[in-house]
Short mmCIF file of C-alpha atoms and ligand atoms in Angstrom, two decimals:
data_model
loop_
_atom_site.label_atom_id
_atom_site.label_comp_id
_atom_site.label_asym_id
_atom_site.label_seq_id
_atom_site.Cartn_x
_atom_site.Cartn_y
_atom_site.Cartn_z
CA MET A 11 -29.52 47.21 -123.23
CA ALA A 12 -32.66 48.79 -121.74
CA LEU A 13 -34.94 50.05 -124.52
CA ILE A 14 -37.97 52.29 -124.01
CA LEU A 15 -40.21 53.11 -126.96
CA HIS A 16 -42.11 56.37 -126.55
CA GLY A 17 -44.94 56.21 -129.05
CA TYR A 18 -48.65 56.18 -129.68
CA TRP A 19 -50.74 53.12 -130.46
CA ARG A 20 -52.14 54.46 -133.76
CA SER A 21 -49.04 56.33 -134.94
CA GLY A 22 -47.75 54.81 -138.18
CA THR A 23 -44.16 55.69 -137.36
CA SER A 24 -44.40 54.09 -133.90
CA HIS A 25 -45.99 51.04 -135.57
CA ARG A 26 -43.00 50.86 -137.96
CA VAL A 27 -40.52 50.80 -135.11
CA ARG A 28 -42.54 48.23 -133.12
CA ILE A 29 -42.45 45.91 -136.13
CA GLY A 30 -38.68 46.37 -136.44
CA LEU A 31 -38.11 45.70 -132.74
CA ASN A 32 -40.36 42.64 -132.79
CA LEU A 33 -38.79 41.21 -135.97
CA LYS A 34 -35.40 41.52 -134.27
CA GLY A 35 -36.79 39.86 -131.15
CA VAL A 36 -35.65 42.80 -129.03
CA VAL A 37 -37.37 43.29 -125.67
CA TYR A 38 -38.51 46.85 -124.96
CA GLU A 39 -40.76 48.81 -122.66
CA THR A 40 -43.63 50.85 -124.10
CA ARG A 41 -44.23 54.38 -122.78
CA PRO A 42 -47.34 55.84 -124.39
CA VAL A 43 -47.40 59.45 -125.59
CA ASN A 44 -50.99 60.53 -126.17
CA LEU A 45 -50.97 62.52 -129.42
CA LEU A 46 -54.66 63.37 -129.18
CA LYS A 47 -54.04 65.02 -125.81
CA GLY A 48 -51.01 66.84 -127.24
CA GLU A 49 -48.55 65.12 -124.90
CA HIS A 50 -45.96 65.15 -127.70
CA THR A 51 -45.89 68.95 -127.64
CA GLY A 52 -45.41 69.20 -123.86
CA ALA A 53 -42.14 70.02 -122.15
CA ALA A 54 -41.62 66.49 -120.79
CA TYR A 55 -41.71 64.87 -124.24
CA ARG A 56 -39.82 67.70 -125.94
CA ALA A 57 -37.01 67.19 -123.44
CA LEU A 58 -36.64 63.76 -125.06
CA ASN A 59 -37.44 64.76 -128.62
CA PRO A 60 -37.28 68.51 -129.30
CA GLN A 61 -39.16 68.05 -132.59
CA GLY A 62 -42.18 66.86 -130.64
CA LEU A 63 -43.03 63.92 -132.90
CA ALA A 64 -43.51 60.23 -132.08
CA PRO A 65 -41.70 57.91 -131.79
CA SER A 66 -38.51 58.18 -129.74
CA LEU A 67 -36.46 55.22 -128.64
CA GLU A 68 -34.48 55.51 -125.41
CA VAL A 69 -31.47 53.23 -125.28
CA ASP A 70 -29.76 53.15 -121.90
CA GLY A 71 -30.70 56.81 -121.49
CA ARG A 72 -29.66 57.93 -125.00
CA VAL A 73 -32.49 59.05 -127.24
CA LEU A 74 -32.96 58.09 -130.88
CA THR A 75 -35.54 59.90 -133.02
CA GLN A 76 -36.92 59.53 -136.57
CA SER A 77 -38.31 56.08 -137.33
CA SER A 78 -35.98 55.55 -140.34
CA ALA A 79 -32.91 56.32 -138.21
CA ILE A 80 -34.19 54.06 -135.43
CA LEU A 81 -34.74 51.19 -137.87
CA GLU A 82 -31.23 51.64 -139.29
CA TRP A 83 -29.79 51.67 -135.78
CA LEU A 84 -31.68 48.45 -135.05
CA GLU A 85 -30.34 46.81 -138.20
CA GLU A 86 -26.77 47.82 -137.36
CA THR A 87 -27.01 46.92 -133.67
CA TYR A 88 -28.90 43.64 -134.08
CA PRO A 89 -27.84 42.33 -137.51
CA ASP A 90 -29.52 38.95 -137.04
CA PRO A 91 -32.13 38.41 -138.38
CA PRO A 92 -31.55 41.05 -141.07
CA LEU A 93 -34.28 43.47 -142.12
CA LEU A 94 -32.56 44.11 -145.45
CA PRO A 95 -31.74 41.59 -148.20
CA ALA A 96 -28.07 40.83 -148.97
CA ASP A 97 -27.96 42.03 -152.58
CA PRO A 98 -27.39 45.81 -153.06
CA PHE A 99 -30.02 46.02 -155.84
CA ASP A 100 -32.56 44.25 -153.64
CA ARG A 101 -31.64 46.58 -150.79
CA ALA A 102 -32.18 49.59 -153.04
CA ALA A 103 -35.60 48.21 -154.04
CA VAL A 104 -36.60 47.82 -150.37
CA ARG A 105 -35.30 51.29 -149.51
CA ALA A 106 -37.25 52.79 -152.42
CA ILE A 107 -40.43 51.28 -150.95
CA ALA A 108 -39.54 52.64 -147.52
CA ALA A 109 -38.97 56.10 -149.05
CA VAL A 110 -42.30 56.12 -150.87
CA VAL A 111 -44.10 55.43 -147.59
CA GLY A 112 -41.86 57.39 -145.24
CA ALA A 113 -41.00 60.40 -147.35
CA ASP A 114 -43.73 60.72 -149.98
CA VAL A 115 -46.91 59.52 -148.26
CA HIS A 116 -46.78 59.56 -144.45
CA PRO A 117 -45.82 63.25 -144.06
CA LEU A 118 -48.99 64.18 -145.94
CA HIS A 119 -51.38 62.18 -143.77
CA ASN A 120 -49.91 63.16 -140.44
CA MET A 121 -52.24 64.46 -137.73
CA ARG A 122 -50.86 68.01 -137.79
CA VAL A 123 -51.35 68.20 -141.56
CA GLY A 124 -54.93 66.92 -141.25
CA ARG A 125 -55.64 69.65 -138.70
CA GLU A 126 -54.36 72.32 -141.09
CA VAL A 127 -56.44 70.87 -143.92
CA GLN A 128 -59.48 71.07 -141.65
CA ALA A 129 -58.62 74.65 -140.60
CA LEU A 130 -58.56 75.58 -144.29
CA GLY A 131 -62.04 74.11 -144.75
CA GLY A 132 -60.97 70.79 -146.27
CA ASP A 133 -61.91 67.23 -145.35
CA PRO A 134 -58.92 65.53 -143.67
CA LYS A 135 -60.27 62.03 -144.30
CA ALA A 136 -60.60 62.64 -148.06
CA TRP A 137 -57.16 64.30 -148.05
CA ASN A 138 -55.57 61.33 -146.30
CA ALA A 139 -57.28 58.85 -148.60
CA ARG A 140 -56.14 60.81 -151.66
CA TRP A 141 -52.45 60.68 -150.67
CA ILE A 142 -52.55 57.10 -149.42
CA THR A 143 -54.01 56.14 -152.81
CA ALA A 144 -51.20 58.00 -154.60
CA GLY A 145 -48.72 56.04 -152.49
CA LEU A 146 -50.37 52.70 -153.20
CA ASP A 147 -50.36 53.50 -156.93
CA ALA A 148 -46.60 54.12 -156.70
CA LEU A 149 -45.89 51.06 -154.58
CA GLU A 150 -47.75 48.36 -156.50
CA PRO A 151 -45.33 48.35 -159.50
CA LEU A 152 -42.30 48.72 -157.20
CA LEU A 153 -43.31 45.59 -155.32
CA ALA A 154 -42.69 43.56 -158.49
CA ALA A 155 -38.95 44.02 -157.84
CA LEU A 156 -39.10 42.19 -154.48
CA PRO A 157 -39.34 38.43 -153.94
CA PRO A 158 -43.05 37.66 -153.51
CA PRO A 159 -44.20 36.56 -150.06
CA GLU A 160 -44.97 33.10 -151.50
CA ALA A 161 -41.26 32.58 -152.37
CA PRO A 162 -39.50 29.85 -150.35
CA GLY A 163 -37.71 31.26 -147.31
CA TRP A 164 -39.49 34.61 -147.53
CA ARG A 165 -39.73 36.53 -144.30
CA PRO A 166 -40.85 40.06 -143.51
CA GLY A 167 -38.25 42.82 -143.27
CA LEU A 168 -37.82 46.55 -143.69
CA ALA A 169 -40.40 46.78 -146.49
CA GLU A 170 -43.02 45.36 -144.13
CA CYS A 171 -42.03 47.81 -141.38
CA TYR A 172 -43.34 50.51 -143.72
CA LEU A 173 -46.05 48.69 -145.67
CA VAL A 174 -47.97 47.18 -142.76
CA PRO A 175 -48.64 50.57 -141.08
CA LEU A 176 -49.61 51.99 -144.48
CA GLY A 177 -52.08 49.10 -144.89
CA TYR A 178 -53.51 49.98 -141.47
CA ALA A 179 -53.87 53.63 -142.53
CA ALA A 180 -55.52 52.57 -145.81
CA ASP A 181 -58.07 50.57 -143.83
CA ARG A 182 -58.62 53.43 -141.39
CA PHE A 183 -59.26 55.94 -144.17
CA GLU A 184 -61.32 53.44 -146.20
CA VAL A 185 -58.99 53.04 -149.16
CA ASP A 186 -59.79 49.80 -150.98
CA LEU A 187 -56.75 47.52 -151.41
CA GLN A 188 -58.44 45.43 -154.09
CA PRO A 189 -56.66 47.29 -156.97
CA TYR A 190 -53.31 46.44 -155.34
CA PRO A 191 -53.02 42.63 -155.37
CA ARG A 192 -49.25 42.50 -154.75
CA LEU A 193 -49.56 44.69 -151.72
CA ALA A 194 -52.66 42.89 -150.43
CA ALA A 195 -50.92 39.49 -150.69
CA ARG A 196 -47.85 40.84 -148.91
CA LEU A 197 -49.88 42.35 -146.10
CA ALA A 198 -51.88 39.16 -145.59
CA GLN A 199 -48.71 37.08 -145.39
CA ALA A 200 -46.92 39.58 -143.14
CA GLN A 201 -49.81 39.95 -140.71
CA ALA A 202 -49.70 36.21 -140.07
CA TYR A 203 -46.28 36.62 -138.42
CA PRO A 204 -46.60 36.83 -134.62
CA ALA A 205 -43.93 39.57 -134.47
CA ILE A 206 -46.01 41.72 -136.81
CA ALA A 207 -49.36 40.83 -135.26
CA ALA A 208 -47.99 41.84 -131.82
CA ALA A 209 -47.11 45.31 -133.19
CA HIS A 210 -50.70 45.98 -134.33
CA PRO A 211 -52.10 49.24 -132.93
CA ASP A 212 -55.03 47.47 -131.26
CA ARG A 213 -52.63 45.32 -129.24
CA GLN A 214 -50.80 48.23 -127.63
CA PRO A 215 -51.32 49.10 -123.96
CA ASP A 216 -52.61 52.60 -124.78
CA ALA A 217 -55.18 51.40 -127.36
CA PRO A 218 -58.74 52.01 -126.22
CA PRO A 219 -60.58 48.83 -125.17
CA ALA A 220 -62.39 47.13 -128.08
CA SER A 221 -66.06 48.14 -128.18
N1 GSH B 22 -40.30 61.53 -139.98
C1 GSH B 22 -40.77 61.22 -138.64
C2 GSH B 22 -42.24 61.53 -138.57
C3 GSH B 22 -42.77 61.39 -137.16
C4 GSH B 22 -44.23 61.75 -137.10
O1 GSH B 22 -44.73 62.54 -137.91
N2 GSH B 22 -44.95 61.17 -136.12
C5 GSH B 22 -46.33 61.46 -135.99
C6 GSH B 22 -47.10 60.22 -135.55
S1 GSH B 22 -47.15 58.99 -136.81
C7 GSH B 22 -46.57 62.54 -134.96
O2 GSH B 22 -45.89 62.58 -133.95
N3 GSH B 22 -47.55 63.39 -135.22
C8 GSH B 22 -47.89 64.43 -134.33
C9 GSH B 22 -48.64 65.54 -135.01
O3 GSH B 22 -48.92 65.41 -136.21
O4 GSH B 22 -48.96 66.49 -134.33
C10 GSH B 22 -40.48 59.75 -138.32
O5 GSH B 22 -40.39 58.95 -139.25
O6 GSH B 22 -40.28 59.41 -137.14
#
């Protein structure tokens, strides 16, 4: 299969999908969509994804959108190694974490929302930090239901697809992770995996050169 990921280096949802692809060991081409230049709202990108949001995954010419749907497609198409645990309760715990990040937090700190906040006279950075903090507060107790990263045989999966980009956003908007020891330990362990390190925004071809 020929896979093309249309995304942006610093987009959390593109980051999610890169982690999923890398954890599955799937080879893909990256086609950058510059959100700052508004390329996602142009006709060329909307022909792929009428909603005009990143990412989109092209698979042999068919287009998948919405990071959660793309990750589910990946799990179903490439079951090994799995992103989800075997036990249905453990799966539900992982999906709850994904929903907190994907449904409750990320939509509030999206670029288009930040621009509206600014247009209304607010401070987008403080807004983003406020909602990321609310998400971290919700996640820390939920993480107690998952095997800790120190457990034998632990490996990153769907939870990390969501948590690692949130950790990046927390760092970007200067939210201290010190009050969240479970999350901090998980992120440290996950980031040591080459598949996750390779998905880091700074390592993408469209990232600006390090200063
Ligand atoms: N629910 C969508 C959200 C996609 C989304 O919001 N992507 C952001 C980048 S992380 C975007 O394209 N933002 C453009 C904008 O805010 O104008 C998904 O999970 O794929």
